[in-house]
Short mmCIF file of N, CA and C in Angstrom, two decimals:
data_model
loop_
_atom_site.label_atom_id
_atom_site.label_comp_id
_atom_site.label_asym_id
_atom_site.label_seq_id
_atom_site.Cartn_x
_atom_site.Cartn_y
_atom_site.Cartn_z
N UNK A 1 52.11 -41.21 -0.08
CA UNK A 1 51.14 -40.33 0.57
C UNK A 1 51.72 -39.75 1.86
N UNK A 2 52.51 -40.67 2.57
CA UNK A 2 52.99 -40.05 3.79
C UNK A 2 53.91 -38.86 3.47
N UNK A 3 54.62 -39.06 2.56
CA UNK A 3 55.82 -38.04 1.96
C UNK A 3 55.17 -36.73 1.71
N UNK A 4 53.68 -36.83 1.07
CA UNK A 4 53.01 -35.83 0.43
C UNK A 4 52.75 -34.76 1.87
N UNK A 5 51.74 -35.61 3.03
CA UNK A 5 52.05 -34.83 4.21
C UNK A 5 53.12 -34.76 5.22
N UNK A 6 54.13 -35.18 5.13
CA UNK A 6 55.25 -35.05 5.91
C UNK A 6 56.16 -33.34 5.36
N UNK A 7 55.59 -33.45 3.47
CA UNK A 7 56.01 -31.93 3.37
C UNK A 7 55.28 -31.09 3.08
N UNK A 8 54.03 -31.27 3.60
CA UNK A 8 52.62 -30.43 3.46
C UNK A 8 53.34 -29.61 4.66
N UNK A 9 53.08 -30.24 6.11
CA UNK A 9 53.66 -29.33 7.50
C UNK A 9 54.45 -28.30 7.43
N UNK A 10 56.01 -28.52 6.71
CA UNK A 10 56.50 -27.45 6.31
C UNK A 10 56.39 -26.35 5.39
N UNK A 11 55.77 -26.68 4.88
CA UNK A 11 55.31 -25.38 3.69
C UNK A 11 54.14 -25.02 4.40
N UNK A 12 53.50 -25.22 5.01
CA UNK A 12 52.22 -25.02 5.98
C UNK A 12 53.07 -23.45 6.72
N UNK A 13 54.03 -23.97 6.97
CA UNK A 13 54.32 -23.34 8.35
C UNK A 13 55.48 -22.44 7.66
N UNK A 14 56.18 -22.35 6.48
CA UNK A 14 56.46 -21.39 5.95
C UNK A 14 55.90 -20.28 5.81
N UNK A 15 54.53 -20.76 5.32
CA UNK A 15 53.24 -19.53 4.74
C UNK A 15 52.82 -19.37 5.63
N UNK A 16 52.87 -19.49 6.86
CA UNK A 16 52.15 -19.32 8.27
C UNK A 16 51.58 -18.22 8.34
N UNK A 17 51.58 -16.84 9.01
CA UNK A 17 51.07 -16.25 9.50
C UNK A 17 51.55 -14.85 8.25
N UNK A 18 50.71 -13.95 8.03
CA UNK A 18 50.94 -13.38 7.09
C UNK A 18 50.56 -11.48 7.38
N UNK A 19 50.99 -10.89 7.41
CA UNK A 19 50.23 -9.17 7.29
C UNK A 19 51.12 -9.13 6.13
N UNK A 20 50.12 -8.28 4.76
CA UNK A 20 51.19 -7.89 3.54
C UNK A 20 50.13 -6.43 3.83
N UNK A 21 50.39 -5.40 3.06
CA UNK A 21 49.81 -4.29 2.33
C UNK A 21 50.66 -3.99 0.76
N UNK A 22 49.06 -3.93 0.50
CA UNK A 22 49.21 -3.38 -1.08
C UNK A 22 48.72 -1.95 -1.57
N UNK A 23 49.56 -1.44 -2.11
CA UNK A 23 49.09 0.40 -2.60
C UNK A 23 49.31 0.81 -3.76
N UNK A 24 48.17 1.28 -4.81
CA UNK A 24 48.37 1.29 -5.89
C UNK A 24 47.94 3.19 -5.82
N UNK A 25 48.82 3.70 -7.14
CA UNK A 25 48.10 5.04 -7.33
C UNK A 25 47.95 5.14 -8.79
N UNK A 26 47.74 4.07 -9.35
CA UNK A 26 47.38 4.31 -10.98
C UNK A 26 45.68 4.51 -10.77
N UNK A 27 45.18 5.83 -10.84
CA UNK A 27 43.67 6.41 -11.13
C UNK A 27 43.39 6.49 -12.16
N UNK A 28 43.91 7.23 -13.15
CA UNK A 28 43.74 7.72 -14.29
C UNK A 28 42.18 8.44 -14.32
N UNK A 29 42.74 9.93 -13.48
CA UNK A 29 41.63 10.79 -13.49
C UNK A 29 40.30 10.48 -12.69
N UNK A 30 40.56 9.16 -12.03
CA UNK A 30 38.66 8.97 -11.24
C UNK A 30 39.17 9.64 -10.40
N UNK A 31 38.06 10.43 -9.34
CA UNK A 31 37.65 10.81 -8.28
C UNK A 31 36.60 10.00 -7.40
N UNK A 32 37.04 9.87 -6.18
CA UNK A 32 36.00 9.76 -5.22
C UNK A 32 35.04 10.65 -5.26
N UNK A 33 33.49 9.94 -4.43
CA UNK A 33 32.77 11.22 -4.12
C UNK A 33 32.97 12.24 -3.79
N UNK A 34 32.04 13.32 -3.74
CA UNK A 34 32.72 14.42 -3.70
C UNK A 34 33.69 15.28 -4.18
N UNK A 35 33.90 14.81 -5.08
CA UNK A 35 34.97 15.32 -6.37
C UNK A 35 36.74 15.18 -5.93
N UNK A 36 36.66 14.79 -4.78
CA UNK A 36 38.19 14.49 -3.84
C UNK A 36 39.10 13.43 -4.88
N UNK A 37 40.60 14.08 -5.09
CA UNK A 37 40.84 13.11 -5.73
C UNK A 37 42.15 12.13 -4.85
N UNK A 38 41.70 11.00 -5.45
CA UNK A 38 42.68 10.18 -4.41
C UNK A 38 44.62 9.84 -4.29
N UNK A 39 45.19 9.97 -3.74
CA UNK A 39 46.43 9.50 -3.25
C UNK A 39 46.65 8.64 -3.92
N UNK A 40 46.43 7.76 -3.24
CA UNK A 40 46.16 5.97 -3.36
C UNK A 40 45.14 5.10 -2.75
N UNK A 41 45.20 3.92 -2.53
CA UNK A 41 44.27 2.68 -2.58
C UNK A 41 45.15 2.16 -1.57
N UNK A 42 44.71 1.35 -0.92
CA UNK A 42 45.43 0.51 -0.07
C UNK A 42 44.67 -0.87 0.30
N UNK A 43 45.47 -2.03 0.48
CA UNK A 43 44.48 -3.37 0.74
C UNK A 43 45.58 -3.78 1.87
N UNK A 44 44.91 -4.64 3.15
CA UNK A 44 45.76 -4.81 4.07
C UNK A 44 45.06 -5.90 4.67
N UNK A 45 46.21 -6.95 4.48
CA UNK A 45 45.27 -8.28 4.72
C UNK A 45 46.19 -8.59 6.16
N UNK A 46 46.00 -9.27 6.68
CA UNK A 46 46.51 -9.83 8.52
C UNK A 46 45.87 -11.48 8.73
N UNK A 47 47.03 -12.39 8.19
CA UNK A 47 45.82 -13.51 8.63
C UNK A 47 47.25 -14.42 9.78
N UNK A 48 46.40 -15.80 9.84
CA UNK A 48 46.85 -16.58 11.04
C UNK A 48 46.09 -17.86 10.85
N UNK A 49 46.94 -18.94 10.94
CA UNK A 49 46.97 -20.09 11.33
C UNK A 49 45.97 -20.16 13.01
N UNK A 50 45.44 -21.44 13.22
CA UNK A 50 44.86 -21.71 14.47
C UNK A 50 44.22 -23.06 14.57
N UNK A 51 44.97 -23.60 15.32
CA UNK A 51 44.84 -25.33 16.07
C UNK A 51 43.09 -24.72 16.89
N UNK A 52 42.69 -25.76 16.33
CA UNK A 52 41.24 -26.42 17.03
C UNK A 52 40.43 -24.79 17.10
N UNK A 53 40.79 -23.83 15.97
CA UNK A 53 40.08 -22.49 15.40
C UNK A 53 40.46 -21.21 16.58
N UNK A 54 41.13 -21.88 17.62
CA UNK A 54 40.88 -20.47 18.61
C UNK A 54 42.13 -20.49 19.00
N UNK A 55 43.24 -21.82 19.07
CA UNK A 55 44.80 -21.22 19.69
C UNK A 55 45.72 -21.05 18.36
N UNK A 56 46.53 -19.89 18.74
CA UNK A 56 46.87 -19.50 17.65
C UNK A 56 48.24 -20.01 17.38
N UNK A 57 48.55 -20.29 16.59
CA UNK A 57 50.03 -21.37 15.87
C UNK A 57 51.17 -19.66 15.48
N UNK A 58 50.45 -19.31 14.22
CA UNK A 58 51.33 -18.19 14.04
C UNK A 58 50.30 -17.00 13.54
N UNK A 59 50.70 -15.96 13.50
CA UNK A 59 50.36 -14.55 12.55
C UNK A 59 50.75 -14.22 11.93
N UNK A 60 50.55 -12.60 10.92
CA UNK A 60 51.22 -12.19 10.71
C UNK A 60 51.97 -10.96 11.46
N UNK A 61 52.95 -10.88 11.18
CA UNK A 61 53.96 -9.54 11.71
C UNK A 61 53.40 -8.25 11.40
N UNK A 62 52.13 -7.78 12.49
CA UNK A 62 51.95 -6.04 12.03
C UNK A 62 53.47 -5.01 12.19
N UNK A 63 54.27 -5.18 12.84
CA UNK A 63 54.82 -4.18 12.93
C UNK A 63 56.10 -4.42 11.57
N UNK A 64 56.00 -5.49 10.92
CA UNK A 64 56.72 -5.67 9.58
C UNK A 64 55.93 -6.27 8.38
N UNK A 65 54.96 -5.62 8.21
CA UNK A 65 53.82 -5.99 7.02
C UNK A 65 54.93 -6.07 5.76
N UNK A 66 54.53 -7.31 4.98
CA UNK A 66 55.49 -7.62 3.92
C UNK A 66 56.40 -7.94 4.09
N UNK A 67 57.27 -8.40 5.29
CA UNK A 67 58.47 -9.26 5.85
C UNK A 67 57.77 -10.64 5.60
N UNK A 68 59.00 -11.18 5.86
CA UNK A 68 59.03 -12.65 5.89
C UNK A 68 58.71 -13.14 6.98
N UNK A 69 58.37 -13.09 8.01
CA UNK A 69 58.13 -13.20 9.02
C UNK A 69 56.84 -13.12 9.58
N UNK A 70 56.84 -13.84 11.01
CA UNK A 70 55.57 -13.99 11.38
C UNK A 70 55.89 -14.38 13.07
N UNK A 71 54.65 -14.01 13.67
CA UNK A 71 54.69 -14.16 15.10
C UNK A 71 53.88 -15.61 15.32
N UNK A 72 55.14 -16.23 16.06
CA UNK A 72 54.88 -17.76 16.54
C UNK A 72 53.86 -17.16 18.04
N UNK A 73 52.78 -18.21 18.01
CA UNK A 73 51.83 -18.85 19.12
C UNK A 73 51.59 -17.10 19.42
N UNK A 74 51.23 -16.49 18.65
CA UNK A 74 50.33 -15.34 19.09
C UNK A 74 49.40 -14.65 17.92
N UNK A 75 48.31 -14.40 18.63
CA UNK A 75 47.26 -13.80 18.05
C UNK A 75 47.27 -12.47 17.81
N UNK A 76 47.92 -12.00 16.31
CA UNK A 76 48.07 -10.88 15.54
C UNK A 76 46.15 -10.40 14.54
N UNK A 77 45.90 -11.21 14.55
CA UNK A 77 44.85 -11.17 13.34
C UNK A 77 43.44 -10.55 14.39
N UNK A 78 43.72 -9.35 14.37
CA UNK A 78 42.48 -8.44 15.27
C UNK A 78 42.60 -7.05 14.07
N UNK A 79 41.43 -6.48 13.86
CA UNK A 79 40.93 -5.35 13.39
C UNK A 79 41.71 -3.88 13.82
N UNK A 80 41.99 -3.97 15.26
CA UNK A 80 42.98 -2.68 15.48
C UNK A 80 44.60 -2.64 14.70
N UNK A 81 44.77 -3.78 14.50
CA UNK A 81 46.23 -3.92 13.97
C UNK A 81 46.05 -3.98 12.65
N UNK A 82 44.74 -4.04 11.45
CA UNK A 82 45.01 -3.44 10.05
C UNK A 82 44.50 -1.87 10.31
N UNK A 83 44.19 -1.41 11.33
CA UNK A 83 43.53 -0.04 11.27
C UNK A 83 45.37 0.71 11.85
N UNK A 84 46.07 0.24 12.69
CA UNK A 84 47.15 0.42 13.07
C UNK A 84 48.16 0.18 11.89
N UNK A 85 48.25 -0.49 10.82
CA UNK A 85 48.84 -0.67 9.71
C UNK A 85 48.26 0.15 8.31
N UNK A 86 47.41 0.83 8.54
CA UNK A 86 46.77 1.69 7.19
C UNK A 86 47.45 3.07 8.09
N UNK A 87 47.01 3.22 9.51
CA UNK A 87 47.48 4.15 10.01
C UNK A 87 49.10 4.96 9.33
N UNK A 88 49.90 3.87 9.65
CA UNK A 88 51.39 4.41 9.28
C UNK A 88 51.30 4.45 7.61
N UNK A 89 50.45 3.60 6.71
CA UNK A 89 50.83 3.72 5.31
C UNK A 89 49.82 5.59 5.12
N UNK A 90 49.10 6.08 6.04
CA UNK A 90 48.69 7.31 5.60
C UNK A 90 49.49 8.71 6.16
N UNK A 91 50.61 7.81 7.48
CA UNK A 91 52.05 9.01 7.68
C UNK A 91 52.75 9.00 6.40
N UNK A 92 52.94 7.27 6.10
CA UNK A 92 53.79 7.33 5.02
C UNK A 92 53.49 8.09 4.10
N UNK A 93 52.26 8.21 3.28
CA UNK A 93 51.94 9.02 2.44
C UNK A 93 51.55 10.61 2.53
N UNK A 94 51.65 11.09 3.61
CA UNK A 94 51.55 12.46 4.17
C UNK A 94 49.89 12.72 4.26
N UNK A 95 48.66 11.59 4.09
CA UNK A 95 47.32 12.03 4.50
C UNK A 95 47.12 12.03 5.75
N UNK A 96 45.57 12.73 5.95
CA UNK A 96 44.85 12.52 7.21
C UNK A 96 43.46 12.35 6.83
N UNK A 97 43.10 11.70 5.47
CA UNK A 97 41.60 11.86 5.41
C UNK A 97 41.62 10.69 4.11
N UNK A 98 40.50 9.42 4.66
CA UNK A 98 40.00 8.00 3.89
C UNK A 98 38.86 8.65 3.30
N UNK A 99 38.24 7.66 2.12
CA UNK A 99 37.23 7.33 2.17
C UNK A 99 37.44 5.95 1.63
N UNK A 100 36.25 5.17 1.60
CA UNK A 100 35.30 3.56 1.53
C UNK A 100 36.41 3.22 2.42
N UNK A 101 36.77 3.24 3.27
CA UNK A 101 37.00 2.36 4.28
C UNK A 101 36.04 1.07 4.62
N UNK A 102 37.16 -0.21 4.39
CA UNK A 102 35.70 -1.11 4.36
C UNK A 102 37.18 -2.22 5.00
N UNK A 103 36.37 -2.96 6.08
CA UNK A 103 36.63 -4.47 6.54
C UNK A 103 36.19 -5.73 6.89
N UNK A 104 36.87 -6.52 6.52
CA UNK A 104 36.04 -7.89 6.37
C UNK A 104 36.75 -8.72 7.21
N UNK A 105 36.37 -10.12 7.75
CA UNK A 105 36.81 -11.26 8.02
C UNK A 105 36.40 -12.39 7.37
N UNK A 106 37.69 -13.03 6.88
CA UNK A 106 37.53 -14.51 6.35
C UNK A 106 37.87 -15.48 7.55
N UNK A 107 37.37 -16.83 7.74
CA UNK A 107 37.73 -18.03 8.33
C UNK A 107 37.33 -18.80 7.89
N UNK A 108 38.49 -19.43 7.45
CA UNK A 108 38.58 -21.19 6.85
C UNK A 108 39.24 -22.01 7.67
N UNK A 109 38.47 -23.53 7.44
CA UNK A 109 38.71 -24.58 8.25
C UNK A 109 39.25 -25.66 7.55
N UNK A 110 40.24 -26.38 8.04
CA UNK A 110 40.75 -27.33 7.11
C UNK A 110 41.06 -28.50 8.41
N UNK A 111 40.92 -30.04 7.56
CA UNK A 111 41.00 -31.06 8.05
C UNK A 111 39.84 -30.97 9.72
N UNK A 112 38.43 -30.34 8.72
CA UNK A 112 37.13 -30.56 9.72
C UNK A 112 37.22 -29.14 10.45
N UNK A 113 37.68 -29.39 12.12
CA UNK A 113 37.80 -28.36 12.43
C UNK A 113 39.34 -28.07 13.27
N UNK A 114 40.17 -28.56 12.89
CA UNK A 114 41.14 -29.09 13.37
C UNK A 114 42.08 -27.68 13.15
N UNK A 115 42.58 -27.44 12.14
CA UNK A 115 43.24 -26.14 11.58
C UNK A 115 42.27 -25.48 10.91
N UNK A 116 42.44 -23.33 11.29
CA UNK A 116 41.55 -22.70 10.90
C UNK A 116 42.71 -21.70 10.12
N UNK A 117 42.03 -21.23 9.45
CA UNK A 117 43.20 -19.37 9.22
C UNK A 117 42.19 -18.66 9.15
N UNK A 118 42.28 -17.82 10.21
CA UNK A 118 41.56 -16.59 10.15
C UNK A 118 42.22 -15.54 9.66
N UNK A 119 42.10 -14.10 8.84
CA UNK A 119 42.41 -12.79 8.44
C UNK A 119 41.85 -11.97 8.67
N UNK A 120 42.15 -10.67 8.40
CA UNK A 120 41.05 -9.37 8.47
C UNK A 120 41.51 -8.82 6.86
N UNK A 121 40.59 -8.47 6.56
CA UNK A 121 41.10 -7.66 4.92
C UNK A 121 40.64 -6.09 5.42
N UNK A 122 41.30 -5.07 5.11
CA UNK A 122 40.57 -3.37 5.40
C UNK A 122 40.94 -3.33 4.14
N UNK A 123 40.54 -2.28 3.37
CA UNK A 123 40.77 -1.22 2.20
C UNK A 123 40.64 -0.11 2.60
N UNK A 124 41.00 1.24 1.98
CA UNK A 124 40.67 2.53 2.08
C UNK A 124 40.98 2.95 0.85
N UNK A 125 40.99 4.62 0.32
CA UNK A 125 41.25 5.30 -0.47
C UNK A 125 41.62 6.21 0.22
N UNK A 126 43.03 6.52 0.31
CA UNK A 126 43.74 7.68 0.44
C UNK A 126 43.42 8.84 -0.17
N UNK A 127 42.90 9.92 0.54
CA UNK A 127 42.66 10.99 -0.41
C UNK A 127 43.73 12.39 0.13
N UNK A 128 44.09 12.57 -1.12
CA UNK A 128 45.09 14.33 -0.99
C UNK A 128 44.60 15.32 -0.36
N UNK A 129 45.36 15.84 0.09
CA UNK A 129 44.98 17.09 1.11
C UNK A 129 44.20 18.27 0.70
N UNK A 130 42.90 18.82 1.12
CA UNK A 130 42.51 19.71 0.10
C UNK A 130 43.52 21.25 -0.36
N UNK A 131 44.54 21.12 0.82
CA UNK A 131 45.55 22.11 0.21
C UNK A 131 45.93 21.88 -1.20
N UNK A 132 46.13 20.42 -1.88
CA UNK A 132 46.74 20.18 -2.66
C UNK A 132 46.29 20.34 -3.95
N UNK A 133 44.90 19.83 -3.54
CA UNK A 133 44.17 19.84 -4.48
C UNK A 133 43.48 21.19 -5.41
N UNK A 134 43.17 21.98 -4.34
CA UNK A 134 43.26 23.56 -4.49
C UNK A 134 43.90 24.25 -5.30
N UNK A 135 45.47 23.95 -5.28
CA UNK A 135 46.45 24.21 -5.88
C UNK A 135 46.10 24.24 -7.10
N UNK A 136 45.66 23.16 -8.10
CA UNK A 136 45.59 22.71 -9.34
C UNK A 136 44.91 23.66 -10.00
#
């Protein structure tokens, strides 16, 4: 049993602190309201480890979403930094216009209240430029 948590800690702290984004553009013909049709989809999760729920152990890396990596003893997991991370995936994709923009917070507690991980989840729908769309 000791063995079991002696290598619980490290794999703990591998998976530590996490920002990924995910973007899909398989539609197959749906439209958003309004007849707008979409880009892509995007899901952008930001979570974090936290001793006794409020000091923070690790995050994830906004400015390298999907790295391996993560920011030791700082608090990454705030709402401006998945709105700051959808931001660049809508340069990346050449938009300037969402819809269902939607965000949530999860927090889970483990071993009572001892270790927490908090996240933020956002989504959006990227939608094409009505120049583009026009076109068609």
């Amino acid at each position: 049993m000791k063995m079991v948590r002696f290598l619980a800690l490290p794999a703990l702290l591998l998976s530590a602190g996490c920002a990924s984004v995910h973007v899909s553009k398989a539609f197959n013909g749906v439209r958003v309201d309004g007849g707008r049709e979409p880009a892509a989809t995007v899901e952008i999760e930001n979570s974090g480890w936290f001793l006794l729920t409020c000091i923070p152990l690790a995050s994830g890396n906004c400015e390298r979403p999907n790295g391996n990596c993560c920011r030791w003893f700082r608090n990454t997991v705030k709402l401006e930094n998945n709105i700051r991370i959808l931001d660049g995936q809508m340069k990346a994709e050449g938009v300037t216009e969402v819809a269902n923009l939607t965000s949530h917070r999860t927090d889970e507690k483990y071993l009572v209240f001892l270790l927490a991980r908090h996240a933020y989840h956002t989504s959006a729908v990227l939608l094409k430029p009505l120049e583009e769309e026009e076109k068609k």
